[in-house]
mmCIF file of C-alpha atoms in Angstrom:
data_model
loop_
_atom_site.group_PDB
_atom_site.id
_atom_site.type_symbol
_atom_site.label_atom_id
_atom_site.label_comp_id
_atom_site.label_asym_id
_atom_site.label_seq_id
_atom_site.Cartn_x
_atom_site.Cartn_y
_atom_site.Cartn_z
ATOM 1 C CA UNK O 630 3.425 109.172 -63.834
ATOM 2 C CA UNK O 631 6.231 110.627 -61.540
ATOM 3 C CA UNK O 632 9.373 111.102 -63.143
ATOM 4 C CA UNK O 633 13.022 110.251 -61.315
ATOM 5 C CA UNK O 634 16.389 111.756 -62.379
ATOM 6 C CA UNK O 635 19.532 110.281 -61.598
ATOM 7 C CA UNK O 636 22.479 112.318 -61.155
ATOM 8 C CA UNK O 637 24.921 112.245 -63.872
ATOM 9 C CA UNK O 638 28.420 112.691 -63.286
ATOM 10 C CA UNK O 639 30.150 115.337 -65.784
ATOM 11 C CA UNK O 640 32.485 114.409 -68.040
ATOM 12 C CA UNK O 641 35.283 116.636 -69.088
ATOM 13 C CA UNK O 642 35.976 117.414 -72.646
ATOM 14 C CA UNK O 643 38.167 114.839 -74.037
ATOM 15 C CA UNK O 644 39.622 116.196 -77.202
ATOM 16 C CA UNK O 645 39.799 119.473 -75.701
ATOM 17 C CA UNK O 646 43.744 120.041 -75.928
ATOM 18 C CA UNK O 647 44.821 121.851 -72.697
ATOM 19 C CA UNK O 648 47.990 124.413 -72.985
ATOM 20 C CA UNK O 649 49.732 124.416 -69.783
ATOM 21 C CA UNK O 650 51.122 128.720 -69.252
ATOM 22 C CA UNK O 651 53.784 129.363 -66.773
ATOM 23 C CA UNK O 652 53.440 131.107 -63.459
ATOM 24 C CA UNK O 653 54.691 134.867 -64.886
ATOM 25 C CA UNK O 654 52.314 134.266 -67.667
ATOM 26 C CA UNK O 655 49.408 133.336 -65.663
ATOM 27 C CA UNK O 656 50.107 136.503 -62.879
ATOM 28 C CA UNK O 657 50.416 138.745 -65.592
ATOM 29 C CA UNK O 658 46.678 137.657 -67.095
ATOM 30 C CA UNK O 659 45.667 137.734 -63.070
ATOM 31 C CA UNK O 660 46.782 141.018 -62.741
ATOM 32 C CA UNK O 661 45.120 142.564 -66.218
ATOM 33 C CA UNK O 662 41.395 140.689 -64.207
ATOM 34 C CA UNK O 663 41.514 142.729 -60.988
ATOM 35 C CA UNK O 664 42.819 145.926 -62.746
ATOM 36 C CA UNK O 665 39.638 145.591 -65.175
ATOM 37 C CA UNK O 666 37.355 143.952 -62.969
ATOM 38 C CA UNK O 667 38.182 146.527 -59.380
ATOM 39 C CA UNK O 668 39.510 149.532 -60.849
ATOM 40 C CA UNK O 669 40.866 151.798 -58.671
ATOM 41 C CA UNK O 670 42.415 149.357 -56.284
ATOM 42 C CA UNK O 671 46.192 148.858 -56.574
ATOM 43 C CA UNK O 672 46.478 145.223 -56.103
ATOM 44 C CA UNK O 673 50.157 143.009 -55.080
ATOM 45 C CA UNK O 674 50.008 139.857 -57.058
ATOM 46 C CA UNK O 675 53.332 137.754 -56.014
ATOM 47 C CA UNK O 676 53.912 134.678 -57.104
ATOM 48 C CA UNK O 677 56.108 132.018 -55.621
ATOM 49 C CA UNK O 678 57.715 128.820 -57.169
ATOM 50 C CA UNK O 679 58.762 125.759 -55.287
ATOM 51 C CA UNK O 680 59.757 121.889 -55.940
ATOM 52 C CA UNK O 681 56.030 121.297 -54.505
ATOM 53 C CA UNK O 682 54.101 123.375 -57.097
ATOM 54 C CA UNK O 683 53.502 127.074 -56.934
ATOM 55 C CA UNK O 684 51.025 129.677 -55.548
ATOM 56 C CA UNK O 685 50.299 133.428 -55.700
ATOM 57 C CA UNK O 686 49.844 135.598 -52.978
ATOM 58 C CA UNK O 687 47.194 138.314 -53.571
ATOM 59 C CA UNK O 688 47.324 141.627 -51.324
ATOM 60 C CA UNK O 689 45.160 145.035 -51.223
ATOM 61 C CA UNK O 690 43.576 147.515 -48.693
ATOM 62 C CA UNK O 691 39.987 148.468 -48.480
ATOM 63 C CA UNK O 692 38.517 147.908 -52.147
ATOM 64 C CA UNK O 693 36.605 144.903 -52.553
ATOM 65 C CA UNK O 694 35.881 142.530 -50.514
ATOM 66 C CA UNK O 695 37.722 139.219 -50.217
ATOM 67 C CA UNK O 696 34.403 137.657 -51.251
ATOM 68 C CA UNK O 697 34.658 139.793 -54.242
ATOM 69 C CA UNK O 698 37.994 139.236 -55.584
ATOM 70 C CA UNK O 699 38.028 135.363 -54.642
ATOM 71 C CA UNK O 700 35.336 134.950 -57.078
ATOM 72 C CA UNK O 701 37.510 136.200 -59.803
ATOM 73 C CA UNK O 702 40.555 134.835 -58.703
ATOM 74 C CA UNK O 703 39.609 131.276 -58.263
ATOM 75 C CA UNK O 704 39.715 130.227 -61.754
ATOM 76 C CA UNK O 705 43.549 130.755 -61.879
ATOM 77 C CA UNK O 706 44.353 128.120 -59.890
ATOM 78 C CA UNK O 707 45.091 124.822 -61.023
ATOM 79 C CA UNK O 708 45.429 122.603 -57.994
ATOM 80 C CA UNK O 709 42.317 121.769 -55.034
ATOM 81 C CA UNK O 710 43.095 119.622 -51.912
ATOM 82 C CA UNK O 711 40.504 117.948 -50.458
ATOM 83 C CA UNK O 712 41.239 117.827 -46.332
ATOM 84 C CA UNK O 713 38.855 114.966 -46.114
ATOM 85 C CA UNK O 714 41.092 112.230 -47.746
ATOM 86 C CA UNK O 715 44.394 114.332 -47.802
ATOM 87 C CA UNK O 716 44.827 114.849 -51.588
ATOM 88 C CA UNK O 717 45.212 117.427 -54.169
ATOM 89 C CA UNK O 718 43.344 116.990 -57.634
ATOM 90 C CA UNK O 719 44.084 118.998 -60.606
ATOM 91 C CA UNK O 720 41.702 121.790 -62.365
ATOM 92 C CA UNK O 721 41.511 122.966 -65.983
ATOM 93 C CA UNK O 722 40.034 126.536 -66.794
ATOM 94 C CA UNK O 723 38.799 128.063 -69.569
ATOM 95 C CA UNK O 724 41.152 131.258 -71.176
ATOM 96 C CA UNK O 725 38.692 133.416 -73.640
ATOM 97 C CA UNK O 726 39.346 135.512 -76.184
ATOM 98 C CA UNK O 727 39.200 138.679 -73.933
ATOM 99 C CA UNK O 728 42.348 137.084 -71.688
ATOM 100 C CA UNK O 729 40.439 136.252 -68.893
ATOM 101 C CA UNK O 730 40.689 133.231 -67.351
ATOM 102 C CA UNK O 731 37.455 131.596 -66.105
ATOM 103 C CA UNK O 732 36.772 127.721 -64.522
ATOM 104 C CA UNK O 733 36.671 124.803 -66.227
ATOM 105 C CA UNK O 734 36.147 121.348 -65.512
ATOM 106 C CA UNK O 735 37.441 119.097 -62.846
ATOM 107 C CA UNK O 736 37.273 115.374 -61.819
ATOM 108 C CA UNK O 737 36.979 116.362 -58.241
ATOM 109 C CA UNK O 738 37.733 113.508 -55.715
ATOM 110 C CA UNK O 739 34.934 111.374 -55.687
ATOM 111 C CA UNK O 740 36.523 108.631 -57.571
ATOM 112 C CA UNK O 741 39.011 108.371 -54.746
ATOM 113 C CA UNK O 742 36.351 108.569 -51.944
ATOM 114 C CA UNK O 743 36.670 112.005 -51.311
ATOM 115 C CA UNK O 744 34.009 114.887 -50.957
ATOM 116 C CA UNK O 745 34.758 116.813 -53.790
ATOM 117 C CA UNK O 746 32.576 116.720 -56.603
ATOM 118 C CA UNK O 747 33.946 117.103 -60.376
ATOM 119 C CA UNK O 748 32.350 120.001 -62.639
ATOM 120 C CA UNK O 749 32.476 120.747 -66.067
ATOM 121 C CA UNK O 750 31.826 124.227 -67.229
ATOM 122 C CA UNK O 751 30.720 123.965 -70.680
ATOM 123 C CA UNK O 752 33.307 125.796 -73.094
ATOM 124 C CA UNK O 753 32.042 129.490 -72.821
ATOM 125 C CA UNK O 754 33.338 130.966 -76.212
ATOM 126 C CA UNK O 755 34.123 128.897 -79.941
ATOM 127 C CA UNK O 756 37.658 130.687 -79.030
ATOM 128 C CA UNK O 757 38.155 129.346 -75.313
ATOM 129 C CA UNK O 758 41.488 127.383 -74.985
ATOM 130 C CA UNK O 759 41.932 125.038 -71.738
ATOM 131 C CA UNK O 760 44.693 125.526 -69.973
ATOM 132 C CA UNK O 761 46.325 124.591 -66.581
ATOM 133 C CA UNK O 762 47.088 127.512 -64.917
ATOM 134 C CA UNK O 763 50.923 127.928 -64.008
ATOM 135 C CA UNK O 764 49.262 129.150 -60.429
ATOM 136 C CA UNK O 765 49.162 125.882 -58.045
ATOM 137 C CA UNK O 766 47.106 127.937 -55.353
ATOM 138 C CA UNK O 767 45.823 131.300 -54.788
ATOM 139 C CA UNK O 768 45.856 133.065 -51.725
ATOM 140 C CA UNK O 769 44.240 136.290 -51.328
ATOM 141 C CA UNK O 770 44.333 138.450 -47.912
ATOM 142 C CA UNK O 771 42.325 141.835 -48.066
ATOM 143 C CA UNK O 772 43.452 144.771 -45.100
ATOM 144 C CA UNK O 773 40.751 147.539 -43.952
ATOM 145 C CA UNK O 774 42.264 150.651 -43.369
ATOM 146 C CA UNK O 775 41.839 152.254 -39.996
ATOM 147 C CA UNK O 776 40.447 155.710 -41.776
ATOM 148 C CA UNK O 777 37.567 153.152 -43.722
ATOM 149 C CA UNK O 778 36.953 151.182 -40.148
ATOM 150 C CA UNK O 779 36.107 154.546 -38.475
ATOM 151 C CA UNK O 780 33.893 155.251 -41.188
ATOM 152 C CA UNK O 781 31.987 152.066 -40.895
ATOM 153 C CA UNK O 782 31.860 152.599 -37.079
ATOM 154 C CA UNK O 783 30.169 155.547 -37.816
ATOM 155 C CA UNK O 784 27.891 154.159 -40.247
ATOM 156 C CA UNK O 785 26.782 151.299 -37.803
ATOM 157 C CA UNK O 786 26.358 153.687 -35.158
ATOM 158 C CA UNK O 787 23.347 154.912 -37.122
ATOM 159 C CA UNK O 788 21.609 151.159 -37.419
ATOM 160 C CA UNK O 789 18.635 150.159 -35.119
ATOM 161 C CA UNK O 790 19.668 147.206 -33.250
ATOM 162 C CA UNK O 791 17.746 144.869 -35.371
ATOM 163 C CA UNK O 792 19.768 145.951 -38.996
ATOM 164 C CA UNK O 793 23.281 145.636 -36.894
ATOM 165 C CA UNK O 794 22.840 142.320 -35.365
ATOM 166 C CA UNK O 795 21.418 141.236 -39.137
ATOM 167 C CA UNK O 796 24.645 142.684 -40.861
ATOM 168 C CA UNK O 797 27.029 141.143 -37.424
ATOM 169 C CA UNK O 798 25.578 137.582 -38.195
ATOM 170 C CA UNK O 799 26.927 137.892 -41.966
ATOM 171 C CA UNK O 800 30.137 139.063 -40.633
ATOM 172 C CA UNK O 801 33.096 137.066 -39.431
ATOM 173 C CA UNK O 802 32.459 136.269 -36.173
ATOM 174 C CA UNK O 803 36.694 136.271 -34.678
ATOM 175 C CA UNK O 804 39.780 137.236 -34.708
ATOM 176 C CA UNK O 805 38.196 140.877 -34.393
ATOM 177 C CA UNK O 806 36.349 141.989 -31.417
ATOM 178 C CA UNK O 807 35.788 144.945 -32.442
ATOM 179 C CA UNK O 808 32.205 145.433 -34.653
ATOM 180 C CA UNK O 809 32.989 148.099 -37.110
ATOM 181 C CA UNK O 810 36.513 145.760 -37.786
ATOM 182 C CA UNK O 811 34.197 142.691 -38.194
ATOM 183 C CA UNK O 812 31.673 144.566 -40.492
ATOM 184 C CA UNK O 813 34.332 146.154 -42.281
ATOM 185 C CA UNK O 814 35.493 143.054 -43.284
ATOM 186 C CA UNK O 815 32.301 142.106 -45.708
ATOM 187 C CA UNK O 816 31.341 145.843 -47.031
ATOM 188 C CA UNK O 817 33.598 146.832 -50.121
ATOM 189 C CA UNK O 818 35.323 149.870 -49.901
ATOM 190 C CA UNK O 819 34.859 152.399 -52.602
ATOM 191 C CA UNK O 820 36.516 155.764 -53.089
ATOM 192 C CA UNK O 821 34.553 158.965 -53.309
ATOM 193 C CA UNK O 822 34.774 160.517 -57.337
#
């Protein structure tokens, strides 16, 4: 006998009831993540309101990687936009106990036609409180010093050809021409003790 599963869709948490925190309040529980999740790396967290929504603008040099901090960071926001049918759809995250905010649920698009699917994180602690983030979007842009590029030039210098063009495929393949730049851009930085 074979056995067939059918996809179900997730359903969000009904009587969940969702506190909605302000965009200081939500940077200021951003900012205590990356200090306790990348110490060591002095982080600008700027956040911007407008009659649109709001977003926060997320700066550093060397550190992590943007890979890195995006996977902490992307639970804060509460707005996605799906390009395929031009429309934004709202997000709910999870805010434990420990004042970190982590994702939620999510109707997606789908029900609209569109190509994003809807999640639903199951509630991760008996104390997690939904929210709505007061963060519409987060943008985060990462800068590699030129001191830590040289030092990855050097490092490279030292693959055989095979382990660099395995490490240049993972890497970002433009604007930078330059392959210590490019390589730079995936390897976290960390600071000698």
């Amino acid at each position: 006998m074979t056995l067939v599963a059918f996809p179900v869709k997730p359903v969000a948490p009904k009587s969940e009831p969702k506190r909605y925190l302000g965009l200081a309040e939500t940077n200021k529980i951003l900012r205590a993540h990356l200090k306790r999740a990348f110490p060591g790396t002095k982080f600008a967290v700027r956040g911007s309101s407008y009659s649109g929504g709001s977003s926060t603008d997320i700066a550093w040099t060397d550190g992590p990687t943007l890979a890195q901090v995006e996977a902490v960071t992307s639970a804060y926001s509460s707005r996605g936009f799906d390009g395929m049918i031009d429309m934004a759809y709202s997000k709910t995250s999870w805010l434990l106990p420990s004042g970190e905010i982590v994702t939620g649920f999510s109707g997606g698009t789908e029900d609209a036609a569109g190509s994003v699917e809807g999640y639903v994180i199951p509630k991760p602690h008996p104390q997690a409180e939904a929210v709505s983030s007061g963060i519409g979007y987060v943008h985060c842009r990462r800068t590699e010093s030129a001191a830590f590029v040289e030092t990855v030039r050097a490092a490279i210098a030292r693959l055989s050809g095979h382990d660099l063009c395995a490490l240049l495929n993972r890497a970002p393949h433009w604007p930078e021409h330059d392959e210590a730049a490019r390589v730079a851009k995936i390897i976290p930085a960390t600071r000698a003790a």
